[in-house]
Amino acid sequence: MMQVNLNNPIEVRNAGFSALKDALGPVGMVQFIQQFDLGYGDYTKEKYESEDISMEDAAFLMKAYNRD
């Protein structure tokens, strides 16, 4: 068993990632970590503040975004 200095956050994080990778594999580790993404903003409030957008405008924005 690996000796981890619990007073060193970097060592604790690295040991945790290593344990997750060993137990779940790389893909499982990433999927597990993604469950803890808290996001940002206030979805409940923002969903009522957003304006409706037409399909044409949405298509235009998607084309403009994908040009990069």
PDB file of N, CA, C and O in Angstrom, residues 2-58:
ATOM      1  N   MET A   2       0.486   2.233  -0.780  1.00  0.00           N
ATOM      2  CA  MET A   2       1.245   3.464  -0.937  1.00  0.00           C
ATOM      3  C   MET A   2       1.071   4.365   0.291  1.00  0.00           C
ATOM      4  O   MET A   2      -0.031   4.505   0.813  1.00  0.00           O
ATOM      5  N   GLN A   3       2.164   4.934   0.771  1.00  0.00           N
ATOM      6  CA  GLN A   3       2.118   5.858   1.896  1.00  0.00           C
ATOM      7  C   GLN A   3       1.785   7.257   1.367  1.00  0.00           C
ATOM      8  O   GLN A   3       2.479   7.771   0.502  1.00  0.00           O
ATOM      9  N   VAL A   4       0.719   7.867   1.863  1.00  0.00           N
ATOM     10  CA  VAL A   4       0.274   9.170   1.392  1.00  0.00           C
ATOM     11  C   VAL A   4       0.322  10.155   2.554  1.00  0.00           C
ATOM     12  O   VAL A   4      -0.206   9.881   3.627  1.00  0.00           O
ATOM     13  N   ASN A   5       0.940  11.299   2.315  1.00  0.00           N
ATOM     14  CA  ASN A   5       0.959  12.370   3.304  1.00  0.00           C
ATOM     15  C   ASN A   5      -0.390  13.076   3.235  1.00  0.00           C
ATOM     16  O   ASN A   5      -0.666  13.841   2.309  1.00  0.00           O
ATOM     17  N   LEU A   6      -1.241  12.829   4.222  1.00  0.00           N
ATOM     18  CA  LEU A   6      -2.592  13.386   4.212  1.00  0.00           C
ATOM     19  C   LEU A   6      -2.618  14.890   4.430  1.00  0.00           C
ATOM     20  O   LEU A   6      -3.669  15.521   4.282  1.00  0.00           O
ATOM     21  N   ASN A   7      -1.488  15.473   4.770  1.00  0.00           N
ATOM     22  CA  ASN A   7      -1.390  16.929   4.919  1.00  0.00           C
ATOM     23  C   ASN A   7      -1.017  17.611   3.604  1.00  0.00           C
ATOM     24  O   ASN A   7      -0.918  18.829   3.555  1.00  0.00           O
ATOM     25  N   ASN A   8      -0.790  16.817   2.570  1.00  0.00           N
ATOM     26  CA  ASN A   8      -0.404  17.356   1.265  1.00  0.00           C
ATOM     27  C   ASN A   8      -1.547  17.103   0.278  1.00  0.00           C
ATOM     28  O   ASN A   8      -1.733  15.974  -0.191  1.00  0.00           O
ATOM     29  N   PRO A   9      -2.337  18.135  -0.049  1.00  0.00           N
ATOM     30  CA  PRO A   9      -3.502  17.942  -0.926  1.00  0.00           C
ATOM     31  C   PRO A   9      -3.150  17.356  -2.296  1.00  0.00           C
ATOM     32  O   PRO A   9      -3.944  16.610  -2.872  1.00  0.00           O
ATOM     33  N   ILE A  10      -1.995  17.675  -2.814  1.00  0.00           N
ATOM     34  CA  ILE A  10      -1.602  17.144  -4.131  1.00  0.00           C
ATOM     35  C   ILE A  10      -1.396  15.637  -4.046  1.00  0.00           C
ATOM     36  O   ILE A  10      -1.857  14.889  -4.920  1.00  0.00           O
ATOM     37  N   GLU A  11      -0.732  15.171  -2.983  1.00  0.00           N
ATOM     38  CA  GLU A  11      -0.532  13.731  -2.811  1.00  0.00           C
ATOM     39  C   GLU A  11      -1.856  13.016  -2.613  1.00  0.00           C
ATOM     40  O   GLU A  11      -2.072  11.925  -3.156  1.00  0.00           O
ATOM     41  N   VAL A  12      -2.742  13.607  -1.842  1.00  0.00           N
ATOM     42  CA  VAL A  12      -4.065  12.997  -1.607  1.00  0.00           C
ATOM     43  C   VAL A  12      -4.831  12.887  -2.918  1.00  0.00           C
ATOM     44  O   VAL A  12      -5.415  11.848  -3.238  1.00  0.00           O
ATOM     45  N   ARG A  13      -4.838  13.962  -3.709  1.00  0.00           N
ATOM     46  CA  ARG A  13      -5.540  13.960  -4.999  1.00  0.00           C
ATOM     47  C   ARG A  13      -4.949  12.914  -5.934  1.00  0.00           C
ATOM     48  O   ARG A  13      -5.683  12.140  -6.558  1.00  0.00           O
ATOM     49  N   ASN A  14      -3.627  12.866  -6.025  1.00  0.00           N
ATOM     50  CA  ASN A  14      -2.974  11.896  -6.917  1.00  0.00           C
ATOM     51  C   ASN A  14      -3.266  10.462  -6.487  1.00  0.00           C
ATOM     52  O   ASN A  14      -3.518   9.593  -7.326  1.00  0.00           O
ATOM     53  N   ALA A  15      -3.247  10.206  -5.183  1.00  0.00           N
ATOM     54  CA  ALA A  15      -3.551   8.860  -4.686  1.00  0.00           C
ATOM     55  C   ALA A  15      -5.008   8.498  -4.990  1.00  0.00           C
ATOM     56  O   ALA A  15      -5.306   7.353  -5.361  1.00  0.00           O
ATOM     57  N   GLY A  16      -5.893   9.475  -4.856  1.00  0.00           N
ATOM     58  CA  GLY A  16      -7.300   9.228  -5.162  1.00  0.00           C
ATOM     59  C   GLY A  16      -7.519   8.915  -6.631  1.00  0.00           C
ATOM     60  O   GLY A  16      -8.239   7.968  -6.978  1.00  0.00           O
ATOM     61  N   PHE A  17      -6.887   9.692  -7.511  1.00  0.00           N
ATOM     62  CA  PHE A  17      -7.001   9.425  -8.952  1.00  0.00           C
ATOM     63  C   PHE A  17      -6.440   8.053  -9.282  1.00  0.00           C
ATOM     64  O   PHE A  17      -7.009   7.298 -10.080  1.00  0.00           O
ATOM     65  N   SER A  18      -5.325   7.702  -8.667  1.00  0.00           N
ATOM     66  CA  SER A  18      -4.708   6.403  -8.910  1.00  0.00           C
ATOM     67  C   SER A  18      -5.634   5.267  -8.467  1.00  0.00           C
ATOM     68  O   SER A  18      -5.800   4.275  -9.182  1.00  0.00           O
ATOM     69  N   ALA A  19      -6.250   5.420  -7.296  1.00  0.00           N
ATOM     70  CA  ALA A  19      -7.169   4.400  -6.799  1.00  0.00           C
ATOM     71  C   ALA A  19      -8.387   4.261  -7.716  1.00  0.00           C
ATOM     72  O   ALA A  19      -8.829   3.148  -8.015  1.00  0.00           O
ATOM     73  N   LEU A  20      -8.918   5.391  -8.156  1.00  0.00           N
ATOM     74  CA  LEU A  20     -10.061   5.342  -9.076  1.00  0.00           C
ATOM     75  C   LEU A  20      -9.683   4.662 -10.383  1.00  0.00           C
ATOM     76  O   LEU A  20     -10.433   3.831 -10.905  1.00  0.00           O
ATOM     77  N   LYS A  21      -8.527   5.014 -10.927  1.00  0.00           N
ATOM     78  CA  LYS A  21      -8.086   4.418 -12.190  1.00  0.00           C
ATOM     79  C   LYS A  21      -7.889   2.918 -12.036  1.00  0.00           C
ATOM     80  O   LYS A  21      -8.296   2.136 -12.900  1.00  0.00           O
ATOM     81  N   ASP A  22      -7.295   2.496 -10.918  1.00  0.00           N
ATOM     82  CA  ASP A  22      -7.080   1.067 -10.694  1.00  0.00           C
ATOM     83  C   ASP A  22      -8.406   0.319 -10.553  1.00  0.00           C
ATOM     84  O   ASP A  22      -8.559  -0.792 -11.041  1.00  0.00           O
ATOM     85  N   ALA A  23      -9.368   0.934  -9.876  1.00  0.00           N
ATOM     86  CA  ALA A  23     -10.650   0.275  -9.624  1.00  0.00           C
ATOM     87  C   ALA A  23     -11.597   0.314 -10.815  1.00  0.00           C
ATOM     88  O   ALA A  23     -12.325  -0.646 -11.066  1.00  0.00           O
ATOM     89  N   LEU A  24     -11.585   1.432 -11.551  1.00  0.00           N
ATOM     90  CA  LEU A  24     -12.592   1.637 -12.606  1.00  0.00           C
ATOM     91  C   LEU A  24     -12.027   1.665 -14.018  1.00  0.00           C
ATOM     92  O   LEU A  24     -12.788   1.659 -14.985  1.00  0.00           O
ATOM     93  N   GLY A  25     -10.715   1.773 -14.148  1.00  0.00           N
ATOM     94  CA  GLY A  25     -10.112   1.982 -15.459  1.00  0.00           C
ATOM     95  C   GLY A  25     -10.195   3.456 -15.816  1.00  0.00           C
ATOM     96  O   GLY A  25     -10.916   4.221 -15.168  1.00  0.00           O
ATOM     97  N   PRO A  26      -9.455   3.876 -16.850  1.00  0.00           N
ATOM     98  CA  PRO A  26      -9.416   5.297 -17.179  1.00  0.00           C
ATOM     99  C   PRO A  26     -10.778   5.886 -17.552  1.00  0.00           C
ATOM    100  O   PRO A  26     -11.135   6.978 -17.116  1.00  0.00           O
ATOM    101  N   VAL A  27     -11.563   5.163 -18.336  1.00  0.00           N
ATOM    102  CA  VAL A  27     -12.864   5.682 -18.774  1.00  0.00           C
ATOM    103  C   VAL A  27     -13.820   5.767 -17.594  1.00  0.00           C
ATOM    104  O   VAL A  27     -14.512   6.774 -17.397  1.00  0.00           O
ATOM    105  N   GLY A  28     -13.846   4.736 -16.764  1.00  0.00           N
ATOM    106  CA  GLY A  28     -14.702   4.746 -15.588  1.00  0.00           C
ATOM    107  C   GLY A  28     -14.316   5.853 -14.619  1.00  0.00           C
ATOM    108  O   GLY A  28     -15.183   6.479 -14.003  1.00  0.00           O
ATOM    109  N   MET A  29     -13.011   6.092 -14.493  1.00  0.00           N
ATOM    110  CA  MET A  29     -12.539   7.162 -13.621  1.00  0.00           C
ATOM    111  C   MET A  29     -13.090   8.506 -14.089  1.00  0.00           C
ATOM    112  O   MET A  29     -13.622   9.281 -13.299  1.00  0.00           O
ATOM    113  N   VAL A  30     -12.996   8.769 -15.377  1.00  0.00           N
ATOM    114  CA  VAL A  30     -13.486  10.039 -15.922  1.00  0.00           C
ATOM    115  C   VAL A  30     -14.997  10.147 -15.737  1.00  0.00           C
ATOM    116  O   VAL A  30     -15.515  11.186 -15.340  1.00  0.00           O
ATOM    117  N   GLN A  31     -15.716   9.077 -16.006  1.00  0.00           N
ATOM    118  CA  GLN A  31     -17.170   9.112 -15.838  1.00  0.00           C
ATOM    119  C   GLN A  31     -17.548   9.375 -14.382  1.00  0.00           C
ATOM    120  O   GLN A  31     -18.495  10.119 -14.103  1.00  0.00           O
ATOM    121  N   PHE A  32     -16.813   8.787 -13.456  1.00  0.00           N
ATOM    122  CA  PHE A  32     -17.076   9.025 -12.037  1.00  0.00           C
ATOM    123  C   PHE A  32     -16.834  10.485 -11.680  1.00  0.00           C
ATOM    124  O   PHE A  32     -17.664  11.121 -11.032  1.00  0.00           O
ATOM    125  N   ILE A  33     -15.717  11.037 -12.124  1.00  0.00           N
ATOM    126  CA  ILE A  33     -15.373  12.423 -11.798  1.00  0.00           C
ATOM    127  C   ILE A  33     -16.367  13.395 -12.413  1.00  0.00           C
ATOM    128  O   ILE A  33     -16.725  14.404 -11.803  1.00  0.00           O
ATOM    129  N   GLN A  34     -16.863  13.094 -13.613  1.00  0.00           N
ATOM    130  CA  GLN A  34     -17.819  13.985 -14.272  1.00  0.00           C
ATOM    131  C   GLN A  34     -19.125  14.107 -13.505  1.00  0.00           C
ATOM    132  O   GLN A  34     -19.845  15.089 -13.662  1.00  0.00           O
ATOM    133  N   GLN A  35     -19.436  13.158 -12.648  1.00  0.00           N
ATOM    134  CA  GLN A  35     -20.671  13.223 -11.863  1.00  0.00           C
ATOM    135  C   GLN A  35     -20.637  14.366 -10.858  1.00  0.00           C
ATOM    136  O   GLN A  35     -21.672  14.783 -10.358  1.00  0.00           O
ATOM    137  N   PHE A  36     -19.465  14.885 -10.570  1.00  0.00           N
ATOM    138  CA  PHE A  36     -19.332  15.914  -9.550  1.00  0.00           C
ATOM    139  C   PHE A  36     -19.202  17.315 -10.126  1.00  0.00           C
ATOM    140  O   PHE A  36     -18.907  18.256  -9.405  1.00  0.00           O
ATOM    141  N   ASP A  37     -19.431  17.474 -11.425  1.00  0.00           N
ATOM    142  CA  ASP A  37     -19.409  18.793 -12.043  1.00  0.00           C
ATOM    143  C   ASP A  37     -20.666  19.533 -11.611  1.00  0.00           C
ATOM    144  O   ASP A  37     -21.780  19.130 -11.931  1.00  0.00           O
ATOM    145  N   LEU A  38     -20.494  20.595 -10.860  1.00  0.00           N
ATOM    146  CA  LEU A  38     -21.637  21.326 -10.328  1.00  0.00           C
ATOM    147  C   LEU A  38     -22.203  22.344 -11.306  1.00  0.00           C
ATOM    148  O   LEU A  38     -23.273  22.891 -11.077  1.00  0.00           O
ATOM    149  N   GLY A  39     -21.485  22.617 -12.384  1.00  0.00           N
ATOM    150  CA  GLY A  39     -21.961  23.611 -13.330  1.00  0.00           C
ATOM    151  C   GLY A  39     -21.918  25.001 -12.717  1.00  0.00           C
ATOM    152  O   GLY A  39     -21.233  25.247 -11.730  1.00  0.00           O
ATOM    153  N   TYR A  40     -22.665  25.897 -13.285  1.00  0.00           N
ATOM    154  CA  TYR A  40     -22.680  27.267 -12.777  1.00  0.00           C
ATOM    155  C   TYR A  40     -23.991  27.919 -13.175  1.00  0.00           C
ATOM    156  O   TYR A  40     -24.719  27.410 -14.019  1.00  0.00           O
ATOM    157  N   GLY A  41     -24.282  29.042 -12.555  1.00  0.00           N
ATOM    158  CA  GLY A  41     -25.484  29.793 -12.889  1.00  0.00           C
ATOM    159  C   GLY A  41     -26.708  29.260 -12.156  1.00  0.00           C
ATOM    160  O   GLY A  41     -26.638  28.370 -11.320  1.00  0.00           O
ATOM    161  N   ASP A  42     -27.843  29.847 -12.489  1.00  0.00           N
ATOM    162  CA  ASP A  42     -29.122  29.481 -11.888  1.00  0.00           C
ATOM    163  C   ASP A  42     -30.055  29.072 -13.025  1.00  0.00           C
ATOM    164  O   ASP A  42     -30.755  29.893 -13.609  1.00  0.00           O
ATOM    165  N   TYR A  43     -30.058  27.768 -13.357  1.00  0.00           N
ATOM    166  CA  TYR A  43     -30.821  27.280 -14.502  1.00  0.00           C
ATOM    167  C   TYR A  43     -32.306  27.612 -14.366  1.00  0.00           C
ATOM    168  O   TYR A  43     -32.951  28.039 -15.319  1.00  0.00           O
ATOM    169  N   THR A  44     -32.858  27.428 -13.166  1.00  0.00           N
ATOM    170  CA  THR A  44     -34.289  27.659 -12.970  1.00  0.00           C
ATOM    171  C   THR A  44     -34.664  29.085 -13.327  1.00  0.00           C
ATOM    172  O   THR A  44     -35.672  29.331 -13.983  1.00  0.00           O
ATOM    173  N   LYS A  45     -33.841  30.043 -12.917  1.00  0.00           N
ATOM    174  CA  LYS A  45     -34.106  31.444 -13.227  1.00  0.00           C
ATOM    175  C   LYS A  45     -33.837  31.741 -14.703  1.00  0.00           C
ATOM    176  O   LYS A  45     -34.636  32.377 -15.375  1.00  0.00           O
ATOM    177  N   GLU A  46     -32.707  31.252 -15.214  1.00  0.00           N
ATOM    178  CA  GLU A  46     -32.293  31.590 -16.576  1.00  0.00           C
ATOM    179  C   GLU A  46     -33.200  30.997 -17.643  1.00  0.00           C
ATOM    180  O   GLU A  46     -33.371  31.576 -18.705  1.00  0.00           O
ATOM    181  N   LYS A  47     -33.800  29.837 -17.386  1.00  0.00           N
ATOM    182  CA  LYS A  47     -34.636  29.224 -18.425  1.00  0.00           C
ATOM    183  C   LYS A  47     -35.857  30.073 -18.741  1.00  0.00           C
ATOM    184  O   LYS A  47     -36.380  30.035 -19.851  1.00  0.00           O
ATOM    185  N   TYR A  48     -36.318  30.867 -17.772  1.00  0.00           N
ATOM    186  CA  TYR A  48     -37.472  31.731 -18.010  1.00  0.00           C
ATOM    187  C   TYR A  48     -37.064  33.095 -18.563  1.00  0.00           C
ATOM    188  O   TYR A  48     -37.903  33.819 -19.074  1.00  0.00           O
ATOM    189  N   GLU A  49     -35.792  33.430 -18.470  1.00  0.00           N
ATOM    190  CA  GLU A  49     -35.320  34.716 -18.969  1.00  0.00           C
ATOM    191  C   GLU A  49     -34.869  34.649 -20.426  1.00  0.00           C
ATOM    192  O   GLU A  49     -34.753  35.671 -21.079  1.00  0.00           O
ATOM    193  N   SER A  50     -34.590  33.459 -20.926  1.00  0.00           N
ATOM    194  CA  SER A  50     -34.063  33.348 -22.288  1.00  0.00           C
ATOM    195  C   SER A  50     -35.178  33.591 -23.303  1.00  0.00           C
ATOM    196  O   SER A  50     -36.333  33.245 -23.091  1.00  0.00           O
ATOM    197  N   GLU A  51     -34.782  34.194 -24.412  1.00  0.00           N
ATOM    198  CA  GLU A  51     -35.730  34.467 -25.487  1.00  0.00           C
ATOM    199  C   GLU A  51     -35.858  33.242 -26.375  1.00  0.00           C
ATOM    200  O   GLU A  51     -34.931  32.463 -26.517  1.00  0.00           O
ATOM    201  N   ASP A  52     -37.030  33.082 -26.973  1.00  0.00           N
ATOM    202  CA  ASP A  52     -37.199  32.015 -27.948  1.00  0.00           C
ATOM    203  C   ASP A  52     -36.364  32.343 -29.175  1.00  0.00           C
ATOM    204  O   ASP A  52     -36.203  33.507 -29.540  1.00  0.00           O
ATOM    205  N   ILE A  53     -35.843  31.315 -29.817  1.00  0.00           N
ATOM    206  CA  ILE A  53     -35.010  31.509 -31.001  1.00  0.00           C
ATOM    207  C   ILE A  53     -35.602  30.669 -32.126  1.00  0.00           C
ATOM    208  O   ILE A  53     -36.059  29.550 -31.899  1.00  0.00           O
ATOM    209  N   SER A  54     -35.606  31.233 -33.320  1.00  0.00           N
ATOM    210  CA  SER A  54     -36.170  30.510 -34.463  1.00  0.00           C
ATOM    211  C   SER A  54     -35.191  29.424 -34.919  1.00  0.00           C
ATOM    212  O   SER A  54     -34.007  29.462 -34.609  1.00  0.00           O
ATOM    213  N   MET A  55     -35.706  28.464 -35.640  1.00  0.00           N
ATOM    214  CA  MET A  55     -34.859  27.395 -36.186  1.00  0.00           C
ATOM    215  C   MET A  55     -33.817  27.969 -37.135  1.00  0.00           C
ATOM    216  O   MET A  55     -32.679  27.513 -37.171  1.00  0.00           O
ATOM    217  N   GLU A  56     -34.197  28.998 -37.898  1.00  0.00           N
ATOM    218  CA  GLU A  56     -33.256  29.617 -38.834  1.00  0.00           C
ATOM    219  C   GLU A  56     -32.104  30.280 -38.077  1.00  0.00           C
ATOM    220  O   GLU A  56     -30.943  30.154 -38.465  1.00  0.00           O
ATOM    221  N   ASP A  57     -32.434  30.996 -37.012  1.00  0.00           N
ATOM    222  CA  ASP A  57     -31.389  31.633 -36.214  1.00  0.00           C
ATOM    223  C   ASP A  57     -30.482  30.588 -35.557  1.00  0.00           C
ATOM    224  O   ASP A  57     -29.268  30.755 -35.493  1.00  0.00           O
ATOM    225  N   ALA A  58     -31.084  29.510 -35.071  1.00  0.00           N
ATOM    226  CA  ALA A  58     -30.290  28.452 -34.444  1.00  0.00           C
ATOM    227  C   ALA A  58     -29.344  27.823 -35.460  1.00  0.00           C
ATOM    228  O   ALA A  58     -28.164  27.581 -35.167  1.00  0.00           O
TER     229      ALA A  58
END
